[in-house]
mmCIF file of N, CA, C and O in Angstrom:
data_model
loop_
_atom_site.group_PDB
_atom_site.id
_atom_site.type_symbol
_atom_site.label_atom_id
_atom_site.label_comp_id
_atom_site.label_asym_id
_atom_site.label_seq_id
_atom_site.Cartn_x
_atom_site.Cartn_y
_atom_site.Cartn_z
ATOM 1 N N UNK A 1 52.990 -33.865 -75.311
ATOM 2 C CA UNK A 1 52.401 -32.873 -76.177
ATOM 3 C C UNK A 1 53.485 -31.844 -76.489
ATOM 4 O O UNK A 1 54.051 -31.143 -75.650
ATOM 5 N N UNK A 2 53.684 -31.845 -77.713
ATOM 6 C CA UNK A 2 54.863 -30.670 -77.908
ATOM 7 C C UNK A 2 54.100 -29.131 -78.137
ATOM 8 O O UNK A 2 53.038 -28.564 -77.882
ATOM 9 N N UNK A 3 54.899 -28.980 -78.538
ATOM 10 C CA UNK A 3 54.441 -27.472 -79.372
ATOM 11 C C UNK A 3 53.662 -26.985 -80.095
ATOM 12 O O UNK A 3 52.897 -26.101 -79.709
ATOM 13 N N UNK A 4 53.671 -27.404 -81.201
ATOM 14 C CA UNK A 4 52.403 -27.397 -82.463
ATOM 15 C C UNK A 4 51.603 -28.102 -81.657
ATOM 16 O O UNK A 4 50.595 -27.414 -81.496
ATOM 17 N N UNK A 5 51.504 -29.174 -81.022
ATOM 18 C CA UNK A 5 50.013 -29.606 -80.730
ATOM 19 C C UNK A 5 49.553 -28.742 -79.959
ATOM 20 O O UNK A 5 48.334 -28.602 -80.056
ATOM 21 N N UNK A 6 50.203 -27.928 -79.020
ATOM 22 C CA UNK A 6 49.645 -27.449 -77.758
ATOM 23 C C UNK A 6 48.802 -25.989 -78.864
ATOM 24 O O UNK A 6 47.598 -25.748 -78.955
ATOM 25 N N UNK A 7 49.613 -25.485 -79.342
ATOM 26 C CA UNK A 7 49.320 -24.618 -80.105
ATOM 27 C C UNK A 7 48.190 -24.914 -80.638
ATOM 28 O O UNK A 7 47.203 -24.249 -80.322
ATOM 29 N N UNK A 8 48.080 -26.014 -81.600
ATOM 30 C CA UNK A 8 46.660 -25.960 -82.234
ATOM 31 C C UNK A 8 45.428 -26.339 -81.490
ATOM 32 O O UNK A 8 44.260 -26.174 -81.842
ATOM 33 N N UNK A 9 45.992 -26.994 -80.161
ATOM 34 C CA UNK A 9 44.855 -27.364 -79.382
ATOM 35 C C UNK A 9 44.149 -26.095 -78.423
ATOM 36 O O UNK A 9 42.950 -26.094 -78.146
ATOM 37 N N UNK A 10 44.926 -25.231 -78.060
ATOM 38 C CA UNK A 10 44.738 -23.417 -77.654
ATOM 39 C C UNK A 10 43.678 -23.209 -78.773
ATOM 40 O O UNK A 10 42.481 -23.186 -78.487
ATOM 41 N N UNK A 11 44.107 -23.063 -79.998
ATOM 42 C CA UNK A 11 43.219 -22.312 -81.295
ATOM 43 C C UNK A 11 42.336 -23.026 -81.698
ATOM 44 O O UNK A 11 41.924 -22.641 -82.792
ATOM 45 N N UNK A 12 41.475 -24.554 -81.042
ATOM 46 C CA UNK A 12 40.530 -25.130 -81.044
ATOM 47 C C UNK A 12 39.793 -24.400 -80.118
ATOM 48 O O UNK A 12 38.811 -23.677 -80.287
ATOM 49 N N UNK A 13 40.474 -24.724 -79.011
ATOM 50 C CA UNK A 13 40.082 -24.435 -77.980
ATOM 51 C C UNK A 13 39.071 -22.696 -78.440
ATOM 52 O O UNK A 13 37.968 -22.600 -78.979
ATOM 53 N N UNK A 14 39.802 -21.826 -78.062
ATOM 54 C CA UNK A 14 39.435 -20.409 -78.541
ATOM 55 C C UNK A 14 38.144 -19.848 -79.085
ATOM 56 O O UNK A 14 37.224 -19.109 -78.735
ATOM 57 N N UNK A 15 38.759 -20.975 -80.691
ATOM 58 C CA UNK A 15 37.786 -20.962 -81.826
ATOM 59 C C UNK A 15 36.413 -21.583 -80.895
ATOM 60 O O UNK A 15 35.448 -20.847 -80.687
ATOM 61 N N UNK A 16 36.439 -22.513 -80.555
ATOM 62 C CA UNK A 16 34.867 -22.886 -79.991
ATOM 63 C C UNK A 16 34.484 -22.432 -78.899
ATOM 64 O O UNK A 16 33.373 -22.748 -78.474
ATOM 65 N N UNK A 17 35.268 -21.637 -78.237
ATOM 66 C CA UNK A 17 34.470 -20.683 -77.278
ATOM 67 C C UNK A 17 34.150 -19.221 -77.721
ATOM 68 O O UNK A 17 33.559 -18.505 -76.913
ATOM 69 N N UNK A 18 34.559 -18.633 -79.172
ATOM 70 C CA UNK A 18 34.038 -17.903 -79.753
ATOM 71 C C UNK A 18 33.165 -18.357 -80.317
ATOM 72 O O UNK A 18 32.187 -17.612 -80.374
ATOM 73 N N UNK A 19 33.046 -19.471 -80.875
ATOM 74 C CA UNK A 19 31.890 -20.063 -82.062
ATOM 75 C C UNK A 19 30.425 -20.038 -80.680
ATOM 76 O O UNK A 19 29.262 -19.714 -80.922
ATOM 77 N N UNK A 20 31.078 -20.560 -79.042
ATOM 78 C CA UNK A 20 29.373 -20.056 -78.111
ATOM 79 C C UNK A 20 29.279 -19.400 -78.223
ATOM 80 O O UNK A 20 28.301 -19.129 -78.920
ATOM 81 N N UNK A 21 30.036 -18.373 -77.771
ATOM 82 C CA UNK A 21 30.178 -16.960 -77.689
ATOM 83 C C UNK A 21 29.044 -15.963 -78.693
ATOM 84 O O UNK A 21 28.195 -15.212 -78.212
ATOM 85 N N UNK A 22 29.256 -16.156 -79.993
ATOM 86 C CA UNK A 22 28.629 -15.633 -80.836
ATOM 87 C C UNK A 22 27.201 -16.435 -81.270
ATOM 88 O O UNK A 22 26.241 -15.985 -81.894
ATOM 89 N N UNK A 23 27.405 -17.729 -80.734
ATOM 90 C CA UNK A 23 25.858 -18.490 -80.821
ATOM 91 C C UNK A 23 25.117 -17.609 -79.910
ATOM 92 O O UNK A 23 24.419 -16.676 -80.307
ATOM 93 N N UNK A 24 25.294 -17.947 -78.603
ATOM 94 C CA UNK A 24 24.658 -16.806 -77.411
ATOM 95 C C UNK A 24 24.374 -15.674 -77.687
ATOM 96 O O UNK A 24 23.258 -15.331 -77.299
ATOM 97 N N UNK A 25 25.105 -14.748 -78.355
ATOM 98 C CA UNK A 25 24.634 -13.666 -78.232
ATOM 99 C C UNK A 25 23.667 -13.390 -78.954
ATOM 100 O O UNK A 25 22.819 -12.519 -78.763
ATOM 101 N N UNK A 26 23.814 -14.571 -80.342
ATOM 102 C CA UNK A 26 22.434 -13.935 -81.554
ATOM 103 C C UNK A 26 21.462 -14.690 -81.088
ATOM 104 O O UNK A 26 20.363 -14.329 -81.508
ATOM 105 N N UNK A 27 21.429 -16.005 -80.066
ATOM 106 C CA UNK A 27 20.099 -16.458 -79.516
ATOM 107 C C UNK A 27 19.527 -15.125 -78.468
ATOM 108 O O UNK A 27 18.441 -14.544 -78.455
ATOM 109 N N UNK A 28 20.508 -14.982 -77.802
ATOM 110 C CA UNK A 28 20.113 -13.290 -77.199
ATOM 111 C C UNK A 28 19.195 -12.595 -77.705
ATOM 112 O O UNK A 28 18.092 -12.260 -77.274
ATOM 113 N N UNK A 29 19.973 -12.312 -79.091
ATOM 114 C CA UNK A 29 19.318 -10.900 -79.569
ATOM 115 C C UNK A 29 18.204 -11.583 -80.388
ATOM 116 O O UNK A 29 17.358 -10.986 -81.053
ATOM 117 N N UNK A 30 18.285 -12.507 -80.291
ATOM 118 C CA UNK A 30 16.816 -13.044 -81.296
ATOM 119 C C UNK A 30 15.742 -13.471 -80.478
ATOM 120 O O UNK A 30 14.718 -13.894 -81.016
ATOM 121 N N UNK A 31 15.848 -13.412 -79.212
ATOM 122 C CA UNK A 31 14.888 -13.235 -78.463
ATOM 123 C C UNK A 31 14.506 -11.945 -77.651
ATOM 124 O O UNK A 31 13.529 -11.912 -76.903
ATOM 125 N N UNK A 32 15.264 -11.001 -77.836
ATOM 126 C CA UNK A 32 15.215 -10.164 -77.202
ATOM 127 C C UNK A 32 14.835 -8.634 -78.264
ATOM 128 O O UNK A 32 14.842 -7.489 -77.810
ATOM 129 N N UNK A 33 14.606 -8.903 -79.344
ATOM 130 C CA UNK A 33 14.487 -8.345 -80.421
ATOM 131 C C UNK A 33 13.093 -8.105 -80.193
ATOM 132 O O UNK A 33 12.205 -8.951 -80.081
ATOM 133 N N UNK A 34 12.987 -6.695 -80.128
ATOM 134 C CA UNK A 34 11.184 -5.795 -80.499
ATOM 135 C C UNK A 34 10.747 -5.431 -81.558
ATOM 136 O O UNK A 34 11.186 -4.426 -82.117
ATOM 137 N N UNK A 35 9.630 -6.296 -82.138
ATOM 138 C CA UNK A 35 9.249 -5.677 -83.336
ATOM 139 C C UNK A 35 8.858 -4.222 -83.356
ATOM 140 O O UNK A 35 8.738 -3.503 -82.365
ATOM 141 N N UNK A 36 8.681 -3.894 -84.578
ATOM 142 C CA UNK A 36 8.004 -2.477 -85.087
ATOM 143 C C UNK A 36 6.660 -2.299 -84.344
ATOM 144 O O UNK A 36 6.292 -1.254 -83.808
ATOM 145 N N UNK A 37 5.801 -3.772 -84.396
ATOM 146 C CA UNK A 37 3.970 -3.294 -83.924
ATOM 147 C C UNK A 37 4.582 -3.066 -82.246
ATOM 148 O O UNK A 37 4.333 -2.030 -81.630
ATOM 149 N N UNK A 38 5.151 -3.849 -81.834
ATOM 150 C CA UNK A 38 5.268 -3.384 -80.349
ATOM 151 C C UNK A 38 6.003 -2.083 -79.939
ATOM 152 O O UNK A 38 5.811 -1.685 -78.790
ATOM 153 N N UNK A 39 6.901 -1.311 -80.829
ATOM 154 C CA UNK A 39 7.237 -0.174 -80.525
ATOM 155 C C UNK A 39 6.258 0.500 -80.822
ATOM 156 O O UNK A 39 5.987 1.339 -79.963
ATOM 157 N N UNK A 40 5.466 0.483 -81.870
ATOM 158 C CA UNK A 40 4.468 1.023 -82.139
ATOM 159 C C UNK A 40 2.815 1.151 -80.958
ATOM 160 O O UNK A 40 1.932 1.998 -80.825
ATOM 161 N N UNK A 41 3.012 0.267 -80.545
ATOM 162 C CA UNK A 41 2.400 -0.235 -79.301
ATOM 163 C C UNK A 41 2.709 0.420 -78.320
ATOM 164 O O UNK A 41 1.902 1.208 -77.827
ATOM 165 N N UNK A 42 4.292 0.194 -77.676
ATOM 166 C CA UNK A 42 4.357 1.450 -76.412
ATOM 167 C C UNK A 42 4.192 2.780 -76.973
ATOM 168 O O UNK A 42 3.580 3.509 -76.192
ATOM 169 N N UNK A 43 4.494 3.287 -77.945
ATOM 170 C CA UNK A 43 4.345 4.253 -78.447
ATOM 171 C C UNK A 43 2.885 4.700 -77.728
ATOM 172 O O UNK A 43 2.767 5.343 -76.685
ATOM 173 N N UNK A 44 1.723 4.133 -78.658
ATOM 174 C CA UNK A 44 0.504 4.330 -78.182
ATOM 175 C C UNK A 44 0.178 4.009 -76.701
ATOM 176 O O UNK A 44 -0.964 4.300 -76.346
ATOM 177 N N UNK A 45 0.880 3.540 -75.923
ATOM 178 C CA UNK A 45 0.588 3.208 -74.608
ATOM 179 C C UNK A 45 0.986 4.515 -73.787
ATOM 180 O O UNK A 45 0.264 4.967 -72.897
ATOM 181 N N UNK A 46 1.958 4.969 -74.090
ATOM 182 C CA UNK A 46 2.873 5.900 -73.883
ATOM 183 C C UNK A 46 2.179 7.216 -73.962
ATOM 184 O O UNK A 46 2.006 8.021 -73.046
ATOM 185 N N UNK A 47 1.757 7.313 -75.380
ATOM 186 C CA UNK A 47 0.688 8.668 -75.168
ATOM 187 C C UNK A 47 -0.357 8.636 -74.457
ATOM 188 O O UNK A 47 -0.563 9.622 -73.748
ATOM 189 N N UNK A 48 -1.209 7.647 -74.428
ATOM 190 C CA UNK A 48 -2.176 7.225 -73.528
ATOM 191 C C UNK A 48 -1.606 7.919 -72.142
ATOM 192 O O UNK A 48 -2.191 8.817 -71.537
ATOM 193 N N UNK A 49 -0.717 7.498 -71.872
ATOM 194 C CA UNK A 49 -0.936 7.158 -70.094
ATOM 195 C C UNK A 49 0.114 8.870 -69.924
ATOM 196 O O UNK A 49 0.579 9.220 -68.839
ATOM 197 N N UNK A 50 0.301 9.750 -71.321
ATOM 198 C CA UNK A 50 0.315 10.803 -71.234
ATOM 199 C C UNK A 50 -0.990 11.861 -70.909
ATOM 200 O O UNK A 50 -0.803 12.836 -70.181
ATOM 201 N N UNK A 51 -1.960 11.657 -71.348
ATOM 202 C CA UNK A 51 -3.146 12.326 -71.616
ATOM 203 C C UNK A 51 -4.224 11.736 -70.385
ATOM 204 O O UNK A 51 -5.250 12.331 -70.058
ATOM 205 N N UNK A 52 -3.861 10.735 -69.924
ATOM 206 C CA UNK A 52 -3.973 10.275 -68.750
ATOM 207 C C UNK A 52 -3.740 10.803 -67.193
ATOM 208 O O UNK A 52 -4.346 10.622 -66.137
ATOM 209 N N UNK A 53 -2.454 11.611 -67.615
ATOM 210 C CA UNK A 53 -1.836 11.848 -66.490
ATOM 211 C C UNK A 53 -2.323 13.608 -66.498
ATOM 212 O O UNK A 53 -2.475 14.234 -65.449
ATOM 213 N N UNK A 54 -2.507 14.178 -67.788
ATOM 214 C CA UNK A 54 -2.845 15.649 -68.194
ATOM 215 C C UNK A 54 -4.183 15.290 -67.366
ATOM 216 O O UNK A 54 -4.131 15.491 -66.152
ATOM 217 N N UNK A 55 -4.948 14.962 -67.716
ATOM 218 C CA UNK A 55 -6.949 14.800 -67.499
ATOM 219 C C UNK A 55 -6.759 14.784 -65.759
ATOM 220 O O UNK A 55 -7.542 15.355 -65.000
ATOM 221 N N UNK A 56 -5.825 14.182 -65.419
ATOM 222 C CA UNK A 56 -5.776 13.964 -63.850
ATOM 223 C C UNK A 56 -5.444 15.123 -63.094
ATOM 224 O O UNK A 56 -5.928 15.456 -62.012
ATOM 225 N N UNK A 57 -4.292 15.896 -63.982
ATOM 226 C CA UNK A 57 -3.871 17.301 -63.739
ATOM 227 C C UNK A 57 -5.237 18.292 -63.427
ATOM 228 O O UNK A 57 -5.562 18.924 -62.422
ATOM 229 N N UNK A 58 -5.743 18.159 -64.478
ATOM 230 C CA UNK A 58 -6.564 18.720 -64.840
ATOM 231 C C UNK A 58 -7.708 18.809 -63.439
ATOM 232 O O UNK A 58 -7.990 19.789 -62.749
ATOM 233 N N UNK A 59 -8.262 17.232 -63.343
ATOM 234 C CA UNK A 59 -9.112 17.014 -62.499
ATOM 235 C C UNK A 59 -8.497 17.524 -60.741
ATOM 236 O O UNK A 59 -8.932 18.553 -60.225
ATOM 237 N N UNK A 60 -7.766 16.883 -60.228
ATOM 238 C CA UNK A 60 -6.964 17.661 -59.187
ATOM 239 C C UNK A 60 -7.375 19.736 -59.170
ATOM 240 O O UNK A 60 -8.164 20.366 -58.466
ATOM 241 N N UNK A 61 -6.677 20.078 -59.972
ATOM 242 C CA UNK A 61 -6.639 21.646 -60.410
ATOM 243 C C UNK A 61 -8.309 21.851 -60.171
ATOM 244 O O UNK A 61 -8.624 22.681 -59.319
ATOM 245 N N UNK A 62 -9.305 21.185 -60.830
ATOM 246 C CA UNK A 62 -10.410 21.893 -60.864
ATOM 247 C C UNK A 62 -10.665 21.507 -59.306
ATOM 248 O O UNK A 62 -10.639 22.484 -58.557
ATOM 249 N N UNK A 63 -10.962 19.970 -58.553
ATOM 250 C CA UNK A 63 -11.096 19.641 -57.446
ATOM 251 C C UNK A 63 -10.597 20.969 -56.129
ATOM 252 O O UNK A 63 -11.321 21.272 -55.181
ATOM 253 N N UNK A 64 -9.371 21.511 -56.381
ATOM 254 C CA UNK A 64 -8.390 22.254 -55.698
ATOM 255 C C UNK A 64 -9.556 23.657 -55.744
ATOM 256 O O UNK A 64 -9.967 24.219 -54.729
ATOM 257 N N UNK A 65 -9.905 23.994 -57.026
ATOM 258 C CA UNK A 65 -10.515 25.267 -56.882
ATOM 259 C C UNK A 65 -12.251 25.193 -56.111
ATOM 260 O O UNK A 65 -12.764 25.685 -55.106
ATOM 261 N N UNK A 66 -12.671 24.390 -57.114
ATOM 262 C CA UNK A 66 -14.144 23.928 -56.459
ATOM 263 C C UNK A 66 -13.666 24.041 -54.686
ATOM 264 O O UNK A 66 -14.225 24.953 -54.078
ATOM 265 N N UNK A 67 -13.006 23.454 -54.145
ATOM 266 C CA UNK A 67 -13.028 22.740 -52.300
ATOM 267 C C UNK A 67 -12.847 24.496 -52.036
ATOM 268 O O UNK A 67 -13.849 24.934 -51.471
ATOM 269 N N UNK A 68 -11.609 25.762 -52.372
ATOM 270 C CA UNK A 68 -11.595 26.619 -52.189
ATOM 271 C C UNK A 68 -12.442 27.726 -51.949
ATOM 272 O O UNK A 68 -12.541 28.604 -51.091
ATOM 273 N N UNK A 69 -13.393 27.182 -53.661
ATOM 274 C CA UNK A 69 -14.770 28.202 -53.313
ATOM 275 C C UNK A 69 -16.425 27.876 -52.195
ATOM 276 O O UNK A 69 -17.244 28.591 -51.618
ATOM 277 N N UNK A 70 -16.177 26.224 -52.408
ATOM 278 C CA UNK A 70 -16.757 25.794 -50.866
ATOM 279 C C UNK A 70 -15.977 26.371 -49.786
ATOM 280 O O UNK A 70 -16.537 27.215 -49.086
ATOM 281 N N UNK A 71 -14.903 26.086 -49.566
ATOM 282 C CA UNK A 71 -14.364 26.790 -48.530
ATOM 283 C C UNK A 71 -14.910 28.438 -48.208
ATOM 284 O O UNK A 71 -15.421 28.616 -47.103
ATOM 285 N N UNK A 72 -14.842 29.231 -48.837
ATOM 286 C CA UNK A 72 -14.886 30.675 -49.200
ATOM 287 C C UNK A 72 -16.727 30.478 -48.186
ATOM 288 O O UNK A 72 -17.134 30.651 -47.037
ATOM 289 N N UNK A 73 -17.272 30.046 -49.475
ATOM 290 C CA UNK A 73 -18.616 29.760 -49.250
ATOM 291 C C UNK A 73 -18.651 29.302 -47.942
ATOM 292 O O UNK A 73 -19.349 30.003 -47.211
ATOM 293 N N UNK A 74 -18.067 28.255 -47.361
ATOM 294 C CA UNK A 74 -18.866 28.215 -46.070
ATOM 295 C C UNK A 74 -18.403 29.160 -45.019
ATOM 296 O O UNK A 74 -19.045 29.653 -44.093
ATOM 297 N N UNK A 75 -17.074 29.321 -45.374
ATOM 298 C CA UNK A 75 -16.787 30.559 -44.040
ATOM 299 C C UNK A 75 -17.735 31.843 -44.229
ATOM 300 O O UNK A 75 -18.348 32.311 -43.270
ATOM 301 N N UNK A 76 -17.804 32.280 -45.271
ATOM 302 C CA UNK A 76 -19.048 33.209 -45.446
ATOM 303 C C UNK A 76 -20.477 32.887 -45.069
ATOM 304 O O UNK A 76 -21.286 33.765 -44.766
ATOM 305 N N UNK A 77 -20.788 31.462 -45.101
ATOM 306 C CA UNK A 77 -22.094 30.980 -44.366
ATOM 307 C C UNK A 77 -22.139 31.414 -43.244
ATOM 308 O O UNK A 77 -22.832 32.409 -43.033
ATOM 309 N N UNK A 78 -21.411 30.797 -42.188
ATOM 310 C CA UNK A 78 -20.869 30.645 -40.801
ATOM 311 C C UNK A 78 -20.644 32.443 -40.362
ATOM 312 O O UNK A 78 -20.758 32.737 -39.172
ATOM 313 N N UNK A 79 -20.357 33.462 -41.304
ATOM 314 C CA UNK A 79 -20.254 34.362 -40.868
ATOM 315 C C UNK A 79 -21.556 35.200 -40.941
ATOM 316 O O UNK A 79 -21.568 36.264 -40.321
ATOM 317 N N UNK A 80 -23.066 34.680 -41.901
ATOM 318 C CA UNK A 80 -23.660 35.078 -41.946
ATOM 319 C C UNK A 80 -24.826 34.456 -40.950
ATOM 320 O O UNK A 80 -25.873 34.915 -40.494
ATOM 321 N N UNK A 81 -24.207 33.314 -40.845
ATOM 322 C CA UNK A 81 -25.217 32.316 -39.156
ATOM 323 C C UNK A 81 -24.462 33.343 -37.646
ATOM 324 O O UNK A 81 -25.327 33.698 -36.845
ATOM 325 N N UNK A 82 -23.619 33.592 -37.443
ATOM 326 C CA UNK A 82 -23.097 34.064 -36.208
ATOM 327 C C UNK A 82 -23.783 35.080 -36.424
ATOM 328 O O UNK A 82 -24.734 35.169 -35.648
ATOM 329 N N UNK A 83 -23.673 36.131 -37.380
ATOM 330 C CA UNK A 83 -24.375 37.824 -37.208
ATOM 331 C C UNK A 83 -26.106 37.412 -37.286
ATOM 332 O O UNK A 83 -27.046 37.976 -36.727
ATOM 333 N N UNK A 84 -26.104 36.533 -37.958
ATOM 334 C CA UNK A 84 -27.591 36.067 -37.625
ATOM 335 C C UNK A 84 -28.147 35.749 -36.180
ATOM 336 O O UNK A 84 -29.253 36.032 -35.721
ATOM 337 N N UNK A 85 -27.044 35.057 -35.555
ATOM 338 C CA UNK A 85 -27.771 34.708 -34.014
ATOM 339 C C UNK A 85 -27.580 35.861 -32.665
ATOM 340 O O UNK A 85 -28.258 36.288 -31.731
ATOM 341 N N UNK A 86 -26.092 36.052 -33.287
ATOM 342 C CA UNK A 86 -25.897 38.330 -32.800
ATOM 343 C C UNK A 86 -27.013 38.350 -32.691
ATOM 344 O O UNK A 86 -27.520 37.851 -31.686
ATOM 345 N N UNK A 87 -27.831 38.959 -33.729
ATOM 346 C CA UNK A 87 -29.123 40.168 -33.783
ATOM 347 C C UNK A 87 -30.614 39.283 -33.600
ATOM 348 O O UNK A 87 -31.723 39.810 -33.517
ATOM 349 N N UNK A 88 -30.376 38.051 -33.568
ATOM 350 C CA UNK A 88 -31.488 37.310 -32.439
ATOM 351 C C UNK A 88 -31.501 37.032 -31.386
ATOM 352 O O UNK A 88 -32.545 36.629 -30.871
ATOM 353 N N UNK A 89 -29.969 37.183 -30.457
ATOM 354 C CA UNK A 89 -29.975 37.734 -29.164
ATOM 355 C C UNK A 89 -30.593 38.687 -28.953
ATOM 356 O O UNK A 89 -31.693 38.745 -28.405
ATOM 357 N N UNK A 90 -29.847 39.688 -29.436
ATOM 358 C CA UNK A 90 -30.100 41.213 -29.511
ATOM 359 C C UNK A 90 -31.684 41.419 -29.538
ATOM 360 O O UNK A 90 -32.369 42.280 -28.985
ATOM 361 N N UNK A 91 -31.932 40.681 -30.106
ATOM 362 C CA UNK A 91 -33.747 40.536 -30.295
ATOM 363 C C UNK A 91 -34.518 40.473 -29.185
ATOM 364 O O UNK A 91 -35.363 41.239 -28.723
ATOM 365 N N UNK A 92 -33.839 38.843 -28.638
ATOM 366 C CA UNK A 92 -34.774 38.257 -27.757
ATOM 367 C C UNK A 92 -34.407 39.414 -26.179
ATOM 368 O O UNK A 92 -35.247 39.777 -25.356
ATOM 369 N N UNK A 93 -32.779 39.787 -26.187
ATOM 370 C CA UNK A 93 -33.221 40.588 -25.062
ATOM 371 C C UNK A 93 -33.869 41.845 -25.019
ATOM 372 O O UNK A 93 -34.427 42.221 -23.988
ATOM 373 N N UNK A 94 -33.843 42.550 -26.089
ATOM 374 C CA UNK A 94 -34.564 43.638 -26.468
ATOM 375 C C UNK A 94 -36.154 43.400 -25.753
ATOM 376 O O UNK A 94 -36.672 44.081 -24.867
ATOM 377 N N UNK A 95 -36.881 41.843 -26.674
ATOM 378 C CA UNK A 95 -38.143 41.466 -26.391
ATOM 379 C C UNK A 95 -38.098 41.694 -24.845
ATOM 380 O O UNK A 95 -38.614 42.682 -24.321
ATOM 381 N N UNK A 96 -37.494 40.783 -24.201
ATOM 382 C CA UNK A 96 -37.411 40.763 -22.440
ATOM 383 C C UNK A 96 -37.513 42.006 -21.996
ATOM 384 O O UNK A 96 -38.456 42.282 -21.254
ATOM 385 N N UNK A 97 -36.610 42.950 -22.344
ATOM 386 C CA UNK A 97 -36.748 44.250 -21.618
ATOM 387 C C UNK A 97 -37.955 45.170 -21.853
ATOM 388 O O UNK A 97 -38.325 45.971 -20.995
ATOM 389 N N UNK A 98 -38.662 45.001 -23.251
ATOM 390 C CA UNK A 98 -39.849 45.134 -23.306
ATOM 391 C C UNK A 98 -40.637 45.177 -22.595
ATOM 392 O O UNK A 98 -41.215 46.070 -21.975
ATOM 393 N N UNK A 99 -40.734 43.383 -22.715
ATOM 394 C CA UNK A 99 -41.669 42.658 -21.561
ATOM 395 C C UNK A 99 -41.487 42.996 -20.343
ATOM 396 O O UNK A 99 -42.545 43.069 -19.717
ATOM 397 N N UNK A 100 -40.721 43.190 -19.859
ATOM 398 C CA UNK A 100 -40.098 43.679 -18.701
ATOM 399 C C UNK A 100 -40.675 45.128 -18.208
ATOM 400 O O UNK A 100 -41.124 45.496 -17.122
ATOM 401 N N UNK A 101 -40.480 45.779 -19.422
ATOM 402 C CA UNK A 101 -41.290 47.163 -18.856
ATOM 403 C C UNK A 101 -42.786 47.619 -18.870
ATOM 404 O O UNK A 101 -43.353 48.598 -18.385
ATOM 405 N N UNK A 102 -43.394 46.108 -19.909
ATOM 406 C CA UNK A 102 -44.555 46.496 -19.822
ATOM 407 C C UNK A 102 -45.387 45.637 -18.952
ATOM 408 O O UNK A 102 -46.580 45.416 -19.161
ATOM 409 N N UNK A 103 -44.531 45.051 -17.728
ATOM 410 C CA UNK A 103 -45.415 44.504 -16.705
ATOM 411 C C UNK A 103 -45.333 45.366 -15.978
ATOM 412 O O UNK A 103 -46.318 45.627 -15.288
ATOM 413 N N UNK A 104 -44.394 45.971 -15.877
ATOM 414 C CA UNK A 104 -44.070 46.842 -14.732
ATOM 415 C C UNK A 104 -45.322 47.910 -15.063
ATOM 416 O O UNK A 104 -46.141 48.245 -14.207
ATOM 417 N N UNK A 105 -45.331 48.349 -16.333
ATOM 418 C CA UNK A 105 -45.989 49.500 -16.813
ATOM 419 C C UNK A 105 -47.487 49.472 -15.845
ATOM 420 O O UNK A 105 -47.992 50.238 -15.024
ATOM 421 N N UNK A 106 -47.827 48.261 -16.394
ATOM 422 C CA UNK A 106 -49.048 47.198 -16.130
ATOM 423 C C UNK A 106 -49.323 46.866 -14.712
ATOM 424 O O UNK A 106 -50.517 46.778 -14.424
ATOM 425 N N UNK A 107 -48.205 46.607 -13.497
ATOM 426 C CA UNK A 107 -48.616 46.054 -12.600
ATOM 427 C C UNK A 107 -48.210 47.248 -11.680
ATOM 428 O O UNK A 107 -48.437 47.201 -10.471
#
């Protein structure tokens, strides 16, 4: 093989591994190519699962306040059951000492 052959057999060579080269890439991109309705598509998916994520905000935030004012609310229950059972002690020994003095009164 001399010279010129080697030469033109290199620039065969070359040429048809550019000629895959550029087959591949446009089978690539021709499968890999997104139409308009499907951008259009995430698009709408996209806002969706925006307004999605707001409503959830949303729901959380109100959940957060509601549990707070239960909260509020029951510690204020609990503070109005304890002073409640306070002054029904206070009651029942009051009653006793009553009772207490009016047997004595009595006996």
């Amino acid at each position: 093989m001399n010279r010129t052959e080697f030469i033109i057999a290199t620039a065969i060579i070359l040429f048809v591994a550019f000629a895959l080269g550029w087959f591949a890439n446009w089978l690539v991109h021709r499968f890999i190519r997104v139409s308009h309705s499907d951008v259009g598509e995430l698009d709408r998916m996209a806002q969706e699962l925006h307004e999605a994520e707001e409503t959830r905000d949303q729901a959380i935030t109100y959940l957060q306040q509601r549990e707070a004012e239960l909260t509020n609310q029951l510690s204020q229950t609990e503070a109005e059951l304890a002073a409640t059972m306070d002054g029904l002690r206070e009651a029942r020994q009051e009653a006793e000492h009553m009772r207490a003095y009016y047997e004595r009164g009595q006996g």
